[in-house]
Amino acid sequence: MGALLSLIAVVVLALVPFVAVAAGDLRFLVGVVVPGIAFAVFVFGLMYRVVKWARAPVPFRIPTTCGQQKTLPWLKNEELDNPSGTLGVLGRMFLEVFFFRSLFRNTTAEVNPEKEKVTYVAEKYLWAAGMVFHWSMLIVVLRHFRFFVEPVPRWVEFLQFFDGFFQVGVPVIYATTVMMVVGLGFLLLRRAFDAQVRYISLPSDFFALFLLLGIAISGGLMRHIEKVDIVQVKAAIAGWASFQGVTPEGVGTLYFIHVFLVSALLFYFPFSKLLHMPGVFMSPTRNLANSNRTRHHVNPWNPEVKPHTYAEWEEEFHDKLVAAGFPLDKE
Ligand code: HEM
């Protein structure tokens, strides 16, 4: 049900620009104003959320520890799983951000009815699909710089060359376009057909996937079926950058659908689970070293606790301790 609702929502979103451009000739509104506002909401929304996180006090070190911490010199410690300093944290973050290391080690619980036992087995498909989708999307977005920057930077040409290495089709079908759709398709089917995952899925989980799929498919169709005049697209994008509002010419309805869905994504991003992108950098369970035993961390807003040594305690209760017959350190 959640999947159907989200699919309907994305189809309606795709129909809005279709109707607006075909029936109302609202090209300026759909192609310039809406994406402009969406971009502003995205930037300020993201800043607001990140600053709010950054200001949240983290008085204690709460890194997730999954291995031996640094202790006696003859005990081998796990620097990545229990970082003792900045270098370990950097290594851990790098592997998390670029290779989804914790997802790689994900397991799934299965009940074996014959043995009446719960077993935990490795689940690498989710990790593989996550990697395929995220990396492809990153490269697709980086390739889009050829629309945003003039002249096209060398590194973009380099990416395009390797992405279209197999030279299939005219224009060349980029491997990442296909991989992005396949990755998203797997993630969607997993949510829809795996009973356990479906049970814990919300409509918003499906919505994000359908929306991204809609963007990728409309982009692919635009490249291979309803082609666009790239020079005009560049002029429209330069218009955004210079606040001049240039209505894109020489582009079909698919362009407006693509840009409208991207705008929906930008509007939605700062208020959705997609915020895990900046969130991973702000997560104290990942970005802190475990120095709990080597350094004394004091919660800054606790009332000041005066130390009370044994000698002071003995002094305070001296008479009572003597009366009760306790041996004292100080006679
Ligand atoms: C406002 C921002 C964007 C504009 C103006 C835009 C414009 C375009 C255009 C003109 C094409 C056709 C390319 C060609 O003919 O070679 C395209 C393709 C495509 N776009 Fe976008 N796009 C935007 C953002 C995005 C985003 C954020 C994503 C991904 C989440 C995306 C995913 C794709 C994909 C997958 C294709 C298929 C071809 C390829 O992989 O390059 N686009 N886009």
Coordinates of C-alpha atoms in Angstrom, one line a residue, residues 17-319:
P17 CA 5.1 19.8 -15.4
F18 CA 3.6 17.8 -18.3
V19 CA 0.3 19.6 -17.9
A20 CA 1.8 22.9 -17.0
V21 CA 4.0 23.0 -20.1
A22 CA 1.6 21.4 -22.6
A23 CA -1.6 23.1 -21.5
G24 CA -0.5 26.2 -19.7
D25 CA 2.8 27.0 -21.4
L26 CA 4.3 27.6 -18.0
R27 CA 7.8 26.9 -19.1
F28 CA 9.3 29.8 -17.2
L29 CA 7.6 28.8 -14.0
V30 CA 8.5 25.1 -14.2
G31 CA 11.9 25.5 -15.8
V32 CA 13.2 28.5 -13.9
V33 CA 11.2 29.6 -10.9
V34 CA 10.5 26.2 -9.3
P35 CA 14.1 24.9 -9.6
G36 CA 15.4 28.2 -8.3
I37 CA 13.2 28.1 -5.2
A38 CA 14.0 24.4 -4.7
F39 CA 17.7 25.1 -4.8
A40 CA 17.4 27.8 -2.2
V41 CA 15.3 25.6 0.1
F42 CA 17.9 22.8 -0.4
V43 CA 20.9 25.0 0.5
F44 CA 19.3 26.8 3.5
G45 CA 17.4 23.7 4.7
L46 CA 20.6 21.7 4.7
M47 CA 22.5 24.5 6.5
Y48 CA 19.8 24.7 9.1
R49 CA 19.8 21.0 9.8
V50 CA 23.6 20.7 9.9
V51 CA 24.1 23.7 12.1
K52 CA 21.4 22.4 14.4
W53 CA 23.2 19.1 14.7
A54 CA 26.6 20.8 15.1
R55 CA 25.2 22.8 18.0
A56 CA 23.8 19.8 19.9
P57 CA 26.1 19.2 22.8
V58 CA 28.0 15.9 22.9
P59 CA 29.5 15.8 26.3
F60 CA 30.5 12.2 26.3
R61 CA 32.5 10.1 23.9
I62 CA 30.0 7.7 22.5
P63 CA 31.7 6.0 19.5
T64 CA 30.4 2.6 18.5
T65 CA 33.1 0.2 19.5
C66 CA 33.4 -3.1 17.7
G67 CA 36.8 -4.3 18.6
Q68 CA 39.6 -4.2 21.2
Q69 CA 40.4 -0.7 22.4
K70 CA 43.9 0.6 22.8
T71 CA 45.2 -0.5 26.2
L72 CA 48.3 -2.4 27.2
P73 CA 51.2 -2.4 24.7
W74 CA 51.2 -6.1 24.2
L75 CA 47.4 -6.3 23.5
K76 CA 46.7 -5.8 19.8
N77 CA 44.0 -3.1 19.3
E78 CA 41.6 -2.6 16.4
E79 CA 42.2 0.9 15.3
L80 CA 39.4 1.0 12.7
D81 CA 36.8 -0.6 14.9
N82 CA 37.8 1.2 18.1
P83 CA 39.8 4.3 17.1
S84 CA 42.1 5.6 19.7
G85 CA 42.9 8.9 17.9
T86 CA 42.2 11.1 14.9
L87 CA 44.0 8.9 12.3
G88 CA 41.8 5.9 13.3
V89 CA 38.7 8.0 13.1
L90 CA 39.7 9.3 9.6
G91 CA 40.3 5.8 8.4
R92 CA 37.0 4.6 9.8
M93 CA 35.0 7.6 8.3
F94 CA 36.7 7.1 4.9
L95 CA 35.7 3.5 4.7
E96 CA 32.2 4.2 6.0
V97 CA 31.6 7.1 3.6
F98 CA 33.1 5.6 0.4
F99 CA 32.6 1.9 1.0
F100 CA 29.7 1.6 3.5
R101 CA 31.8 -0.6 5.7
S102 CA 29.2 -1.1 8.4
L103 CA 26.6 -2.1 5.9
F104 CA 29.1 -4.6 4.5
R105 CA 29.1 -6.3 7.8
N106 CA 25.4 -6.3 8.0
T107 CA 23.8 -9.7 8.9
T108 CA 20.3 -10.9 8.7
A109 CA 18.5 -13.1 11.2
E110 CA 17.0 -16.3 9.9
V111 CA 15.0 -18.9 11.9
N112 CA 15.8 -22.5 11.2
P113 CA 12.5 -24.3 11.9
E114 CA 14.1 -27.8 12.0
K115 CA 16.7 -26.9 14.6
E116 CA 14.5 -24.2 16.2
K117 CA 17.4 -21.9 16.2
V118 CA 18.0 -18.3 15.1
T119 CA 21.1 -18.0 12.8
Y120 CA 22.7 -14.8 11.6
V121 CA 23.9 -14.9 8.0
A122 CA 25.8 -12.4 6.0
E123 CA 23.7 -10.1 3.8
K124 CA 25.9 -8.6 1.0
Y125 CA 23.2 -7.9 -1.6
L126 CA 22.0 -4.8 0.1
W127 CA 25.5 -3.5 0.4
A128 CA 26.3 -4.3 -3.2
A129 CA 23.1 -2.6 -4.5
G130 CA 23.7 0.4 -2.2
M131 CA 27.2 0.8 -3.5
V132 CA 26.1 0.4 -7.2
F133 CA 23.3 3.0 -6.8
H134 CA 25.3 5.6 -4.7
W135 CA 28.5 5.5 -6.8
S136 CA 26.5 5.6 -10.0
M137 CA 24.5 8.6 -8.8
L138 CA 27.6 10.4 -7.7
I139 CA 29.2 9.9 -11.1
V140 CA 26.0 10.9 -12.9
V141 CA 25.8 14.1 -10.9
L142 CA 29.5 14.9 -11.4
R143 CA 29.0 14.3 -15.2
H144 CA 26.2 16.9 -15.1
F145 CA 29.0 19.5 -14.6
R146 CA 29.3 19.6 -18.3
F147 CA 26.0 21.5 -18.3
F148 CA 27.0 23.8 -15.4
V149 CA 30.6 24.8 -16.4
E150 CA 32.0 26.3 -19.6
P151 CA 34.4 25.1 -20.9
V152 CA 33.7 21.5 -19.8
P153 CA 36.4 20.6 -17.2
R154 CA 38.9 17.9 -18.1
W155 CA 37.9 15.7 -15.3
V156 CA 34.3 15.6 -16.6
E157 CA 35.6 14.6 -20.0
F158 CA 37.7 11.9 -18.3
L159 CA 34.6 10.6 -16.4
Q160 CA 32.5 10.6 -19.6
F161 CA 35.2 8.7 -21.4
F162 CA 35.4 5.9 -18.9
D163 CA 31.7 5.8 -18.3
G164 CA 31.0 5.3 -22.0
F165 CA 34.0 3.1 -22.4
F166 CA 32.0 0.2 -24.1
Q167 CA 30.7 2.6 -26.8
V168 CA 27.3 1.1 -26.9
G169 CA 24.7 3.1 -28.8
V170 CA 24.6 6.6 -30.2
P171 CA 24.8 8.7 -28.2
V172 CA 26.8 6.4 -26.0
I173 CA 24.9 4.8 -23.1
Y174 CA 26.7 5.6 -19.9
A175 CA 27.3 2.6 -17.7
T176 CA 26.4 4.6 -14.6
T177 CA 22.9 5.6 -16.1
V178 CA 22.1 1.9 -16.4
M179 CA 23.7 1.0 -13.0
M180 CA 21.8 3.7 -11.2
V181 CA 18.5 2.4 -12.5
V182 CA 19.4 -1.3 -11.8
G183 CA 20.6 -0.4 -8.2
L184 CA 17.4 1.6 -7.5
G185 CA 15.3 -1.2 -9.0
F186 CA 16.9 -3.8 -6.7
L187 CA 16.4 -1.6 -3.6
L188 CA 12.7 -1.1 -4.6
L189 CA 12.1 -4.8 -5.3
R190 CA 13.7 -5.8 -2.0
R191 CA 11.4 -3.4 -0.1
A192 CA 8.3 -4.6 -2.0
F193 CA 8.9 -8.3 -2.0
D194 CA 10.9 -9.1 1.1
A195 CA 8.2 -9.6 3.7
Q196 CA 10.4 -8.5 6.6
V197 CA 11.7 -5.4 4.9
R198 CA 8.2 -4.5 3.6
Y199 CA 6.8 -4.7 7.2
I200 CA 9.2 -2.0 8.4
S201 CA 9.0 0.2 5.3
L202 CA 7.2 3.5 5.3
P203 CA 5.7 5.2 2.3
S204 CA 8.5 7.7 2.6
D205 CA 11.0 4.9 2.0
F206 CA 9.4 4.0 -1.3
F207 CA 8.9 7.7 -2.2
A208 CA 12.6 8.5 -2.2
L209 CA 13.3 5.4 -4.4
F210 CA 10.5 6.1 -6.9
L211 CA 11.5 9.8 -7.1
L212 CA 15.2 9.0 -7.8
L213 CA 14.1 6.3 -10.3
G214 CA 11.8 8.9 -12.0
I215 CA 14.8 11.3 -12.3
A216 CA 17.1 8.7 -13.7
I217 CA 14.5 7.4 -16.2
S218 CA 13.5 10.8 -17.4
G219 CA 17.1 11.8 -17.8
G220 CA 17.9 8.6 -19.7
L221 CA 14.9 9.1 -22.0
M222 CA 16.0 12.7 -22.6
R223 CA 19.5 11.6 -23.6
H224 CA 18.4 8.7 -25.9
I225 CA 14.9 9.4 -27.1
E226 CA 13.6 13.0 -26.8
K227 CA 17.0 14.8 -27.3
V228 CA 17.7 18.2 -25.9
D229 CA 19.7 21.1 -27.2
I230 CA 22.6 21.1 -24.8
V231 CA 23.6 24.7 -25.7
Q232 CA 20.1 25.9 -24.7
V233 CA 20.3 23.9 -21.5
K234 CA 23.6 25.5 -20.6
A235 CA 22.1 29.0 -21.3
A236 CA 19.2 28.3 -19.0
I237 CA 21.6 27.1 -16.2
A238 CA 23.8 30.1 -16.7
G239 CA 20.6 32.1 -16.3
W240 CA 20.0 30.6 -12.9
A241 CA 23.5 31.4 -11.8
S242 CA 23.3 35.0 -12.9
F243 CA 19.7 35.4 -11.6
Q244 CA 18.5 36.4 -15.1
G245 CA 15.9 33.7 -15.5
V246 CA 16.4 32.3 -19.0
T247 CA 13.5 30.1 -20.2
P248 CA 15.1 26.9 -21.8
E249 CA 14.3 26.7 -25.5
G250 CA 14.9 23.7 -27.8
V251 CA 13.9 21.2 -25.1
G252 CA 10.9 18.9 -24.9
T253 CA 8.5 18.1 -22.0
L254 CA 10.8 15.5 -20.7
Y255 CA 13.3 18.2 -19.7
F256 CA 10.7 19.9 -17.6
I257 CA 9.7 16.6 -16.0
H258 CA 13.3 15.8 -15.2
V259 CA 14.0 19.3 -13.7
F260 CA 10.7 19.3 -11.8
L261 CA 11.4 15.9 -10.3
V262 CA 14.9 17.1 -9.4
S263 CA 13.3 20.2 -7.8
A264 CA 11.0 17.9 -5.8
L265 CA 14.1 16.0 -4.6
L266 CA 15.8 19.3 -3.6
F267 CA 12.6 20.4 -1.7
Y268 CA 12.3 17.1 0.0
F269 CA 16.0 16.4 0.9
P270 CA 16.5 18.6 4.0
F271 CA 13.4 17.1 5.6
S272 CA 13.8 13.5 4.8
K273 CA 15.8 10.4 5.6
L274 CA 18.1 11.3 2.6
L275 CA 19.8 13.6 5.1
H276 CA 21.9 10.6 6.1
M277 CA 24.3 12.1 3.5
P278 CA 25.6 15.0 5.7
G279 CA 24.4 13.1 8.8
V280 CA 27.1 10.5 8.6
F281 CA 29.7 13.2 9.2
M282 CA 27.9 14.6 12.2
S283 CA 27.3 11.2 13.9
P284 CA 29.2 11.1 17.2
T285 CA 29.0 7.3 17.2
R286 CA 31.3 7.4 14.1
N287 CA 33.3 10.6 14.2
L288 CA 34.8 10.4 17.8
A289 CA 37.8 8.6 19.0
N290 CA 37.4 6.3 21.9
S291 CA 39.6 8.1 24.4
N292 CA 37.3 7.4 27.4
R293 CA 40.0 5.7 29.4
T294 CA 43.0 7.7 28.4
R295 CA 41.5 11.1 28.9
H296 CA 39.2 12.4 31.6
H297 CA 36.1 13.9 29.9
V298 CA 34.0 16.3 32.0
N299 CA 30.5 17.0 31.1
P300 CA 30.6 20.9 30.9
W301 CA 27.1 21.5 32.3
N302 CA 27.3 19.2 35.3
P303 CA 27.5 21.0 38.7
E304 CA 31.0 21.1 39.9
V305 CA 31.9 18.0 41.9
K306 CA 34.4 18.7 44.6
P307 CA 36.8 15.8 45.2
H308 CA 36.4 14.1 48.6
T309 CA 39.5 12.1 49.4
Y310 CA 39.6 9.2 51.8
A311 CA 41.7 11.2 54.2
E312 CA 39.1 14.0 54.2
W313 CA 36.3 11.5 54.8
E314 CA 38.2 9.9 57.7
E315 CA 38.8 13.3 59.2
E316 CA 35.1 14.1 58.9
F317 CA 33.8 10.9 60.5
H318 CA 36.8 10.5 62.8
D319 CA 34.9 10.3 66.1

